[in-house]
Amino acid sequence: MYNKIKFKIGEFSKLNRVTVKTLRHYEEIGLLIPAEIDEWTGYRYYHVGQFQQMSDIIYLKRLGFSLEEIRDLLENGKQIPSLPLIETKLSQCADEQKQLQWRHNELSKLAKSLQKQEAMEKVIIKSLPAIIVASHRRIISGYQELFHLCPNVIGPEMYRLGCTCPEPGYGYTIEHSKEFNENRIDIEYCEEVYEKLTDSELIQFKEIPAMPMVACMYHHGSYETFPETFSKLFEYVEQNGYTIADPPRYSYIDGIWNKDSEEEWLTEIQIPVTKE
């Protein structure tokens, strides 16, 4: 028997990239109700199993289904709509313009996926050695800003300071925000370097201790679908008796800087864990 991992509403908001206000609205309309509500404090808690439900809601909403339609589907125990409902949405997409092309393509994929379920990707438990990193932390308004900063601000400053990096390089981000706000992300970018140098206004050098156990999983595609990978990772962590030790790291391997298509983006999500 394993202990349930509980997430406060702010943490659940941050990991799923939806606002607390949205979660409270979902609760009000009966779409996603917290697994626990403390009768004395009123604190809301969500369980690991609700990450998949949140992923379903986000995905179906992006496909153009209304909150009422999504609620009806989930109340009937369905994670995906029926083929007739999909075909109805496809015909609507055909009448809309270019901005709806993505939905049309995704619904076509979803119809095909009814015949074949994708296999769950493998979670790997590995260790990460102690490293020295060059760190840059700031508030950004979106990930596009981060991917501008790395080659145009952080990289040149590291070069000016004389940083040398091991090959292959290892860089990652950690989000320090307590809850999700798409226009205000408190993010720290860390890049492994050989030695600590003198700090500057943009770069601080840190010694990062070794991580004996890290639950890792590759995420393919858009960053908006991170919650789908978190659902599988947290389920694995919970079912195998691990405890989350530190915030997740996002190690960006392939992305907008070297790939033409979102489908080719590759990120490794790393969650430090412990086990008694």
PDB file of C-alpha atoms in Angstrom:
ATOM      1  CA  MET A   1       0.000   0.000   0.000  1.00  0.00           C
ATOM      2  CA  TYR A   2       1.440   3.393  -0.948  1.00  0.00           C
ATOM      3  CA  ASN A   3       0.832   6.851   0.464  1.00  0.00           C
ATOM      4  CA  LYS A   4      -1.238   9.292  -1.563  1.00  0.00           C
ATOM      5  CA  ILE A   5       0.714  12.285  -2.881  1.00  0.00           C
ATOM      6  CA  LYS A   6      -1.292  15.483  -2.345  1.00  0.00           C
ATOM      7  CA  PHE A   7      -0.871  18.771  -4.188  1.00  0.00           C
ATOM      8  CA  LYS A   8      -2.116  22.140  -2.939  1.00  0.00           C
ATOM      9  CA  ILE A   9      -4.154  24.154  -5.434  1.00  0.00           C
ATOM     10  CA  GLY A  10      -1.238  26.504  -6.214  1.00  0.00           C
ATOM     11  CA  GLU A  11       1.159  23.640  -6.918  1.00  0.00           C
ATOM     12  CA  PHE A  12      -1.436  21.784  -9.006  1.00  0.00           C
ATOM     13  CA  SER A  13      -2.017  25.038 -10.913  1.00  0.00           C
ATOM     14  CA  LYS A  14       1.697  25.466 -11.606  1.00  0.00           C
ATOM     15  CA  LEU A  15       2.322  21.913 -12.797  1.00  0.00           C
ATOM     16  CA  ASN A  16      -0.727  21.887 -15.087  1.00  0.00           C
ATOM     17  CA  ARG A  17      -0.188  25.453 -16.354  1.00  0.00           C
ATOM     18  CA  VAL A  18      -3.675  26.655 -15.519  1.00  0.00           C
ATOM     19  CA  THR A  19      -4.555  29.494 -13.170  1.00  0.00           C
ATOM     20  CA  VAL A  20      -5.973  29.019  -9.666  1.00  0.00           C
ATOM     21  CA  LYS A  21      -8.977  31.047 -10.835  1.00  0.00           C
ATOM     22  CA  THR A  22      -9.606  28.477 -13.586  1.00  0.00           C
ATOM     23  CA  LEU A  23      -9.353  25.571 -11.127  1.00  0.00           C
ATOM     24  CA  ARG A  24     -11.860  27.255  -8.810  1.00  0.00           C
ATOM     25  CA  HIS A  25     -14.224  27.765 -11.764  1.00  0.00           C
ATOM     26  CA  TYR A  26     -13.893  24.092 -12.736  1.00  0.00           C
ATOM     27  CA  GLU A  27     -14.766  23.187  -9.148  1.00  0.00           C
ATOM     28  CA  GLU A  28     -17.805  25.484  -9.162  1.00  0.00           C
ATOM     29  CA  ILE A  29     -19.265  23.906 -12.312  1.00  0.00           C
ATOM     30  CA  GLY A  30     -18.483  20.354 -11.162  1.00  0.00           C
ATOM     31  CA  LEU A  31     -15.880  19.695 -13.857  1.00  0.00           C
ATOM     32  CA  LEU A  32     -12.822  19.044 -11.635  1.00  0.00           C
ATOM     33  CA  ILE A  33     -13.407  18.875  -7.886  1.00  0.00           C
ATOM     34  CA  PRO A  34     -10.427  18.694  -5.454  1.00  0.00           C
ATOM     35  CA  ALA A  35      -9.893  15.226  -4.037  1.00  0.00           C
ATOM     36  CA  GLU A  36      -9.768  16.667  -0.507  1.00  0.00           C
ATOM     37  CA  ILE A  37     -10.924  19.897   1.148  1.00  0.00           C
ATOM     38  CA  ASP A  38      -9.725  20.531   4.696  1.00  0.00           C
ATOM     39  CA  GLU A  39     -12.836  21.320   6.733  1.00  0.00           C
ATOM     40  CA  TRP A  40     -10.911  23.650   9.067  1.00  0.00           C
ATOM     41  CA  THR A  41      -8.641  25.573   6.707  1.00  0.00           C
ATOM     42  CA  GLY A  42     -10.551  25.247   3.445  1.00  0.00           C
ATOM     43  CA  TYR A  43      -7.310  24.185   1.686  1.00  0.00           C
ATOM     44  CA  ARG A  44      -7.888  22.271  -1.520  1.00  0.00           C
ATOM     45  CA  TYR A  45      -5.790  19.198  -2.321  1.00  0.00           C
ATOM     46  CA  TYR A  46      -5.507  17.288  -5.596  1.00  0.00           C
ATOM     47  CA  HIS A  47      -4.299  13.705  -6.068  1.00  0.00           C
ATOM     48  CA  VAL A  48      -2.012  12.194  -8.722  1.00  0.00           C
ATOM     49  CA  GLY A  49      -4.925  10.597 -10.553  1.00  0.00           C
ATOM     50  CA  GLN A  50      -6.383  14.036 -11.267  1.00  0.00           C
ATOM     51  CA  PHE A  51      -3.451  15.000 -13.502  1.00  0.00           C
ATOM     52  CA  GLN A  52      -4.862  12.755 -16.231  1.00  0.00           C
ATOM     53  CA  GLN A  53      -8.311  14.286 -15.797  1.00  0.00           C
ATOM     54  CA  MET A  54      -6.757  17.757 -16.043  1.00  0.00           C
ATOM     55  CA  SER A  55      -4.862  16.695 -19.183  1.00  0.00           C
ATOM     56  CA  ASP A  56      -8.115  15.436 -20.713  1.00  0.00           C
ATOM     57  CA  ILE A  57      -9.847  18.735 -19.961  1.00  0.00           C
ATOM     58  CA  ILE A  58      -6.982  20.823 -21.393  1.00  0.00           C
ATOM     59  CA  TYR A  59      -6.746  18.687 -24.512  1.00  0.00           C
ATOM     60  CA  LEU A  60     -10.485  18.558 -25.230  1.00  0.00           C
ATOM     61  CA  LYS A  61     -10.803  22.305 -24.568  1.00  0.00           C
ATOM     62  CA  ARG A  62      -8.044  23.035 -27.077  1.00  0.00           C
ATOM     63  CA  LEU A  63      -9.925  20.896 -29.584  1.00  0.00           C
ATOM     64  CA  GLY A  64     -12.924  23.211 -29.283  1.00  0.00           C
ATOM     65  CA  PHE A  65     -15.185  21.269 -26.934  1.00  0.00           C
ATOM     66  CA  SER A  66     -17.114  23.428 -24.488  1.00  0.00           C
ATOM     67  CA  LEU A  67     -16.735  22.937 -20.731  1.00  0.00           C
ATOM     68  CA  GLU A  68     -20.290  21.562 -20.644  1.00  0.00           C
ATOM     69  CA  GLU A  69     -19.452  18.986 -23.346  1.00  0.00           C
ATOM     70  CA  ILE A  70     -16.265  17.977 -21.509  1.00  0.00           C
ATOM     71  CA  ARG A  71     -18.150  17.626 -18.228  1.00  0.00           C
ATOM     72  CA  ASP A  72     -20.755  15.388 -19.886  1.00  0.00           C
ATOM     73  CA  LEU A  73     -18.019  13.176 -21.350  1.00  0.00           C
ATOM     74  CA  LEU A  74     -16.161  12.828 -18.047  1.00  0.00           C
ATOM     75  CA  GLU A  75     -19.377  12.200 -16.122  1.00  0.00           C
ATOM     76  CA  ASN A  76     -20.064   9.307 -18.506  1.00  0.00           C
ATOM     77  CA  GLY A  77     -16.612   7.878 -17.767  1.00  0.00           C
ATOM     78  CA  LYS A  78     -15.163   8.770 -21.173  1.00  0.00           C
ATOM     79  CA  GLN A  79     -11.729  10.269 -21.798  1.00  0.00           C
ATOM     80  CA  ILE A  80     -12.263  10.704 -25.522  1.00  0.00           C
ATOM     81  CA  PRO A  81     -15.402  11.525 -27.507  1.00  0.00           C
ATOM     82  CA  SER A  82     -17.227   9.132 -29.784  1.00  0.00           C
ATOM     83  CA  LEU A  83     -16.483   8.999 -33.495  1.00  0.00           C
ATOM     84  CA  PRO A  84     -19.817  10.688 -34.430  1.00  0.00           C
ATOM     85  CA  LEU A  85     -19.006  13.623 -32.152  1.00  0.00           C
ATOM     86  CA  ILE A  86     -15.497  13.869 -33.602  1.00  0.00           C
ATOM     87  CA  GLU A  87     -16.877  13.901 -37.134  1.00  0.00           C
ATOM     88  CA  THR A  88     -19.264  16.728 -36.181  1.00  0.00           C
ATOM     89  CA  LYS A  89     -16.355  18.826 -34.973  1.00  0.00           C
ATOM     90  CA  LEU A  90     -14.368  17.997 -38.110  1.00  0.00           C
ATOM     91  CA  SER A  91     -17.146  19.362 -40.311  1.00  0.00           C
ATOM     92  CA  GLN A  92     -17.206  22.561 -38.245  1.00  0.00           C
ATOM     93  CA  CYS A  93     -13.440  22.944 -38.620  1.00  0.00           C
ATOM     94  CA  ALA A  94     -13.784  22.631 -42.416  1.00  0.00           C
ATOM     95  CA  ASP A  95     -15.872  25.853 -42.413  1.00  0.00           C
ATOM     96  CA  GLU A  96     -13.360  27.845 -40.392  1.00  0.00           C
ATOM     97  CA  GLN A  97     -10.123  29.474 -41.479  1.00  0.00           C
ATOM     98  CA  LYS A  98      -6.432  28.753 -41.051  1.00  0.00           C
ATOM     99  CA  GLN A  99      -6.315  29.228 -37.280  1.00  0.00           C
ATOM    100  CA  LEU A 100      -8.571  26.174 -36.883  1.00  0.00           C
ATOM    101  CA  GLN A 101      -6.381  23.904 -39.022  1.00  0.00           C
ATOM    102  CA  TRP A 102      -4.565  22.606 -35.962  1.00  0.00           C
ATOM    103  CA  ARG A 103      -7.832  21.417 -34.418  1.00  0.00           C
ATOM    104  CA  HIS A 104      -8.818  19.705 -37.646  1.00  0.00           C
ATOM    105  CA  ASN A 105      -5.541  17.773 -37.755  1.00  0.00           C
ATOM    106  CA  GLU A 106      -5.693  16.817 -34.085  1.00  0.00           C
ATOM    107  CA  LEU A 107      -9.252  15.526 -34.362  1.00  0.00           C
ATOM    108  CA  SER A 108      -8.210  13.396 -37.323  1.00  0.00           C
ATOM    109  CA  LYS A 109      -5.387  11.945 -35.230  1.00  0.00           C
ATOM    110  CA  LEU A 110      -7.770  11.370 -32.351  1.00  0.00           C
ATOM    111  CA  ALA A 111     -10.238   9.457 -34.565  1.00  0.00           C
ATOM    112  CA  LYS A 112      -7.419   7.174 -35.712  1.00  0.00           C
ATOM    113  CA  SER A 113      -6.203   6.724 -32.143  1.00  0.00           C
ATOM    114  CA  LEU A 114      -9.511   5.020 -31.269  1.00  0.00           C
ATOM    115  CA  GLN A 115      -8.174   1.989 -33.135  1.00  0.00           C
ATOM    116  CA  LYS A 116      -4.745   2.075 -31.558  1.00  0.00           C
ATOM    117  CA  GLN A 117      -3.668   3.262 -28.102  1.00  0.00           C
ATOM    118  CA  GLU A 118      -0.229   4.685 -27.768  1.00  0.00           C
ATOM    119  CA  ALA A 119       2.109   2.712 -25.539  1.00  0.00           C
ATOM    120  CA  MET A 120       3.124   4.424 -22.294  1.00  0.00           C
ATOM    121  CA  GLU A 121       6.666   5.719 -22.458  1.00  0.00           C
ATOM    122  CA  LYS A 122       9.209   4.286 -20.066  1.00  0.00           C
ATOM    123  CA  VAL A 123      10.121   6.054 -16.828  1.00  0.00           C
ATOM    124  CA  ILE A 124      13.821   5.785 -15.981  1.00  0.00           C
ATOM    125  CA  ILE A 125      15.302   6.097 -12.489  1.00  0.00           C
ATOM    126  CA  LYS A 126      18.857   7.379 -12.686  1.00  0.00           C
ATOM    127  CA  SER A 127      21.357   9.431 -10.691  1.00  0.00           C
ATOM    128  CA  LEU A 128      22.733  12.854 -11.566  1.00  0.00           C
ATOM    129  CA  PRO A 129      26.275  13.782 -10.478  1.00  0.00           C
ATOM    130  CA  ALA A 130      27.217  16.932  -8.576  1.00  0.00           C
ATOM    131  CA  ILE A 131      27.894  19.755 -11.019  1.00  0.00           C
ATOM    132  CA  ILE A 132      28.798  23.428 -11.215  1.00  0.00           C
ATOM    133  CA  VAL A 133      26.336  25.576 -13.143  1.00  0.00           C
ATOM    134  CA  ALA A 134      26.115  29.081 -14.524  1.00  0.00           C
ATOM    135  CA  SER A 135      22.682  30.275 -13.404  1.00  0.00           C
ATOM    136  CA  HIS A 136      20.432  33.061 -14.671  1.00  0.00           C
ATOM    137  CA  ARG A 137      17.077  33.750 -12.988  1.00  0.00           C
ATOM    138  CA  ARG A 138      14.402  36.244 -14.024  1.00  0.00           C
ATOM    139  CA  ILE A 139      10.681  36.766 -14.546  1.00  0.00           C
ATOM    140  CA  ILE A 140       9.680  36.081 -18.160  1.00  0.00           C
ATOM    141  CA  SER A 141       6.390  36.563 -19.966  1.00  0.00           C
ATOM    142  CA  GLY A 142       6.567  33.283 -21.903  1.00  0.00           C
ATOM    143  CA  TYR A 143       8.917  30.561 -23.128  1.00  0.00           C
ATOM    144  CA  GLN A 144       9.592  32.399 -26.380  1.00  0.00           C
ATOM    145  CA  GLU A 145      11.401  34.981 -24.246  1.00  0.00           C
ATOM    146  CA  LEU A 146      13.538  32.263 -22.636  1.00  0.00           C
ATOM    147  CA  PHE A 147      14.603  30.884 -26.007  1.00  0.00           C
ATOM    148  CA  HIS A 148      15.576  34.407 -27.039  1.00  0.00           C
ATOM    149  CA  LEU A 149      17.580  34.946 -23.846  1.00  0.00           C
ATOM    150  CA  CYS A 150      19.667  31.770 -24.131  1.00  0.00           C
ATOM    151  CA  PRO A 151      21.421  32.542 -27.453  1.00  0.00           C
ATOM    152  CA  ASN A 152      21.265  36.339 -27.293  1.00  0.00           C
ATOM    153  CA  VAL A 153      21.847  37.211 -23.612  1.00  0.00           C
ATOM    154  CA  ILE A 154      22.910  34.252 -21.460  1.00  0.00           C
ATOM    155  CA  GLY A 155      25.230  32.630 -24.018  1.00  0.00           C
ATOM    156  CA  PRO A 156      27.179  35.807 -24.858  1.00  0.00           C
ATOM    157  CA  GLU A 157      27.551  36.658 -21.157  1.00  0.00           C
ATOM    158  CA  MET A 158      28.887  33.170 -20.376  1.00  0.00           C
ATOM    159  CA  TYR A 159      31.350  33.565 -23.258  1.00  0.00           C
ATOM    160  CA  ARG A 160      32.435  36.987 -21.937  1.00  0.00           C
ATOM    161  CA  LEU A 161      33.059  35.520 -18.498  1.00  0.00           C
ATOM    162  CA  GLY A 162      35.184  32.724 -19.988  1.00  0.00           C
ATOM    163  CA  CYS A 163      32.859  29.782 -19.225  1.00  0.00           C
ATOM    164  CA  THR A 164      33.707  26.386 -20.678  1.00  0.00           C
ATOM    165  CA  CYS A 165      31.049  23.646 -20.820  1.00  0.00           C
ATOM    166  CA  PRO A 166      31.431  19.848 -20.895  1.00  0.00           C
ATOM    167  CA  GLU A 167      30.340  17.934 -23.994  1.00  0.00           C
ATOM    168  CA  PRO A 168      27.599  16.995 -24.463  1.00  0.00           C
ATOM    169  CA  GLY A 169      26.183  20.048 -22.739  1.00  0.00           C
ATOM    170  CA  TYR A 170      23.646  19.831 -19.930  1.00  0.00           C
ATOM    171  CA  GLY A 171      21.239  22.690 -19.372  1.00  0.00           C
ATOM    172  CA  TYR A 172      17.930  22.800 -17.561  1.00  0.00           C
ATOM    173  CA  THR A 173      15.324  25.142 -16.127  1.00  0.00           C
ATOM    174  CA  ILE A 174      13.511  25.198 -12.786  1.00  0.00           C
ATOM    175  CA  GLU A 175      10.325  27.171 -12.248  1.00  0.00           C
ATOM    176  CA  HIS A 176      10.112  28.969  -8.894  1.00  0.00           C
ATOM    177  CA  SER A 177       6.570  30.346  -9.320  1.00  0.00           C
ATOM    178  CA  LYS A 178       4.110  29.135  -6.668  1.00  0.00           C
ATOM    179  CA  GLU A 179       1.294  28.972  -9.206  1.00  0.00           C
ATOM    180  CA  PHE A 180       0.853  29.275 -12.965  1.00  0.00           C
ATOM    181  CA  ASN A 181       0.676  32.680 -14.613  1.00  0.00           C
ATOM    182  CA  GLU A 182       1.363  32.564 -18.352  1.00  0.00           C
ATOM    183  CA  ASN A 183       2.520  36.190 -18.368  1.00  0.00           C
ATOM    184  CA  ARG A 184       4.787  36.006 -15.294  1.00  0.00           C
ATOM    185  CA  ILE A 185       7.027  32.923 -15.042  1.00  0.00           C
ATOM    186  CA  ASP A 186       9.766  32.946 -12.393  1.00  0.00           C
ATOM    187  CA  ILE A 187      12.327  30.766 -14.133  1.00  0.00           C
ATOM    188  CA  GLU A 188      15.966  29.849 -13.541  1.00  0.00           C
ATOM    189  CA  TYR A 189      18.161  28.605 -16.368  1.00  0.00           C
ATOM    190  CA  CYS A 190      21.233  26.547 -15.409  1.00  0.00           C
ATOM    191  CA  GLU A 191      24.051  25.429 -17.712  1.00  0.00           C
ATOM    192  CA  GLU A 192      26.775  23.019 -16.560  1.00  0.00           C
ATOM    193  CA  VAL A 193      30.294  24.512 -16.598  1.00  0.00           C
ATOM    194  CA  TYR A 194      33.729  23.217 -15.625  1.00  0.00           C
ATOM    195  CA  GLU A 195      34.490  25.763 -12.904  1.00  0.00           C
ATOM    196  CA  LYS A 196      33.073  28.579 -10.784  1.00  0.00           C
ATOM    197  CA  LEU A 197      34.041  32.003 -12.019  1.00  0.00           C
ATOM    198  CA  THR A 198      33.294  35.507 -10.746  1.00  0.00           C
ATOM    199  CA  ASP A 199      29.574  36.278 -10.688  1.00  0.00           C
ATOM    200  CA  SER A 200      28.168  39.063 -12.857  1.00  0.00           C
ATOM    201  CA  GLU A 201      24.828  40.880 -12.866  1.00  0.00           C
ATOM    202  CA  LEU A 202      23.455  38.274 -15.294  1.00  0.00           C
ATOM    203  CA  ILE A 203      25.244  35.083 -14.234  1.00  0.00           C
ATOM    204  CA  GLN A 204      25.747  33.484 -10.814  1.00  0.00           C
ATOM    205  CA  PHE A 205      27.785  30.333 -10.312  1.00  0.00           C
ATOM    206  CA  LYS A 206      26.461  27.531  -8.096  1.00  0.00           C
ATOM    207  CA  GLU A 207      27.465  24.095  -6.917  1.00  0.00           C
ATOM    208  CA  ILE A 208      24.554  21.701  -7.444  1.00  0.00           C
ATOM    209  CA  PRO A 209      24.717  18.578  -5.238  1.00  0.00           C
ATOM    210  CA  ALA A 210      24.413  15.075  -6.656  1.00  0.00           C
ATOM    211  CA  MET A 211      20.925  13.650  -7.079  1.00  0.00           C
ATOM    212  CA  PRO A 212      21.047   9.935  -6.116  1.00  0.00           C
ATOM    213  CA  MET A 213      17.624   9.151  -7.618  1.00  0.00           C
ATOM    214  CA  VAL A 214      15.804  11.056 -10.351  1.00  0.00           C
ATOM    215  CA  ALA A 215      12.641   9.882 -12.106  1.00  0.00           C
ATOM    216  CA  CYS A 216      13.035  10.867 -15.756  1.00  0.00           C
ATOM    217  CA  MET A 217      10.826  10.737 -18.801  1.00  0.00           C
ATOM    218  CA  TYR A 218      11.156  12.114 -22.304  1.00  0.00           C
ATOM    219  CA  HIS A 219       8.463  14.497 -23.476  1.00  0.00           C
ATOM    220  CA  HIS A 220       7.883  14.808 -27.213  1.00  0.00           C
ATOM    221  CA  GLY A 221       6.263  17.876 -28.743  1.00  0.00           C
ATOM    222  CA  SER A 222       4.714  21.095 -27.459  1.00  0.00           C
ATOM    223  CA  TYR A 223       5.351  22.346 -23.920  1.00  0.00           C
ATOM    224  CA  GLU A 224       1.603  22.892 -23.535  1.00  0.00           C
ATOM    225  CA  THR A 225       1.214  19.115 -23.202  1.00  0.00           C
ATOM    226  CA  PHE A 226       3.714  18.778 -20.297  1.00  0.00           C
ATOM    227  CA  PRO A 227       0.796  17.811 -17.970  1.00  0.00           C
ATOM    228  CA  GLU A 228       0.320  14.564 -19.939  1.00  0.00           C
ATOM    229  CA  THR A 229       3.900  13.521 -19.153  1.00  0.00           C
ATOM    230  CA  PHE A 230       3.578  14.699 -15.532  1.00  0.00           C
ATOM    231  CA  SER A 231       0.519  12.450 -15.190  1.00  0.00           C
ATOM    232  CA  LYS A 232       2.542   9.367 -16.134  1.00  0.00           C
ATOM    233  CA  LEU A 233       5.594  10.395 -14.106  1.00  0.00           C
ATOM    234  CA  PHE A 234       3.712  11.137 -10.894  1.00  0.00           C
ATOM    235  CA  GLU A 235       1.675   7.954 -11.261  1.00  0.00           C
ATOM    236  CA  TYR A 236       4.923   5.955 -11.518  1.00  0.00           C
ATOM    237  CA  VAL A 237       6.455   7.792  -8.534  1.00  0.00           C
ATOM    238  CA  GLU A 238       3.377   7.178  -6.390  1.00  0.00           C
ATOM    239  CA  GLN A 239       2.857   3.527  -7.337  1.00  0.00           C
ATOM    240  CA  ASN A 240       6.516   2.639  -6.759  1.00  0.00           C
ATOM    241  CA  GLY A 241       6.727   4.198  -3.308  1.00  0.00           C
ATOM    242  CA  TYR A 242       8.952   7.166  -4.115  1.00  0.00           C
ATOM    243  CA  THR A 243       8.730  10.615  -2.493  1.00  0.00           C
ATOM    244  CA  ILE A 244       9.265  13.817  -4.449  1.00  0.00           C
ATOM    245  CA  ALA A 245      12.427  15.513  -3.132  1.00  0.00           C
ATOM    246  CA  ASP A 246      12.784  18.685  -5.232  1.00  0.00           C
ATOM    247  CA  PRO A 247      10.994  20.629  -7.986  1.00  0.00           C
ATOM    248  CA  PRO A 248      11.116  19.182 -11.518  1.00  0.00           C
ATOM    249  CA  ARG A 249      13.930  20.058 -13.883  1.00  0.00           C
ATOM    250  CA  TYR A 250      13.215  20.644 -17.566  1.00  0.00           C
ATOM    251  CA  SER A 251      16.182  19.619 -19.714  1.00  0.00           C
ATOM    252  CA  TYR A 252      15.576  20.928 -23.246  1.00  0.00           C
ATOM    253  CA  ILE A 253      17.270  18.660 -25.800  1.00  0.00           C
ATOM    254  CA  ASP A 254      15.644  19.660 -29.084  1.00  0.00           C
ATOM    255  CA  GLY A 255      13.354  22.627 -29.660  1.00  0.00           C
ATOM    256  CA  ILE A 256      12.563  25.714 -31.701  1.00  0.00           C
ATOM    257  CA  TRP A 257      16.286  26.519 -31.972  1.00  0.00           C
ATOM    258  CA  ASN A 258      17.139  23.399 -34.015  1.00  0.00           C
ATOM    259  CA  LYS A 259      13.866  21.784 -35.186  1.00  0.00           C
ATOM    260  CA  ASP A 260      11.340  22.995 -37.744  1.00  0.00           C
ATOM    261  CA  SER A 261       8.344  21.160 -36.290  1.00  0.00           C
ATOM    262  CA  GLU A 262       6.898  21.088 -32.745  1.00  0.00           C
ATOM    263  CA  GLU A 263       6.502  17.324 -33.124  1.00  0.00           C
ATOM    264  CA  GLU A 264      10.318  17.026 -33.153  1.00  0.00           C
ATOM    265  CA  TRP A 265      10.821  18.924 -29.891  1.00  0.00           C
ATOM    266  CA  LEU A 266      12.320  16.760 -27.148  1.00  0.00           C
ATOM    267  CA  THR A 267      12.492  17.571 -23.426  1.00  0.00           C
ATOM    268  CA  GLU A 268      13.567  15.357 -20.545  1.00  0.00           C
ATOM    269  CA  ILE A 269      11.540  16.023 -17.395  1.00  0.00           C
ATOM    270  CA  GLN A 270      13.589  15.114 -14.319  1.00  0.00           C
ATOM    271  CA  ILE A 271      11.996  14.767 -10.875  1.00  0.00           C
ATOM    272  CA  PRO A 272      14.398  14.190  -7.923  1.00  0.00           C
ATOM    273  CA  VAL A 273      12.952  11.487  -5.633  1.00  0.00           C
ATOM    274  CA  THR A 274      13.802   9.535  -2.490  1.00  0.00           C
ATOM    275  CA  LYS A 275      12.749   6.114  -1.236  1.00  0.00           C
ATOM    276  CA  GLU A 276      12.822   4.847   2.336  1.00  0.00           C
TER     277      GLU A 276
END
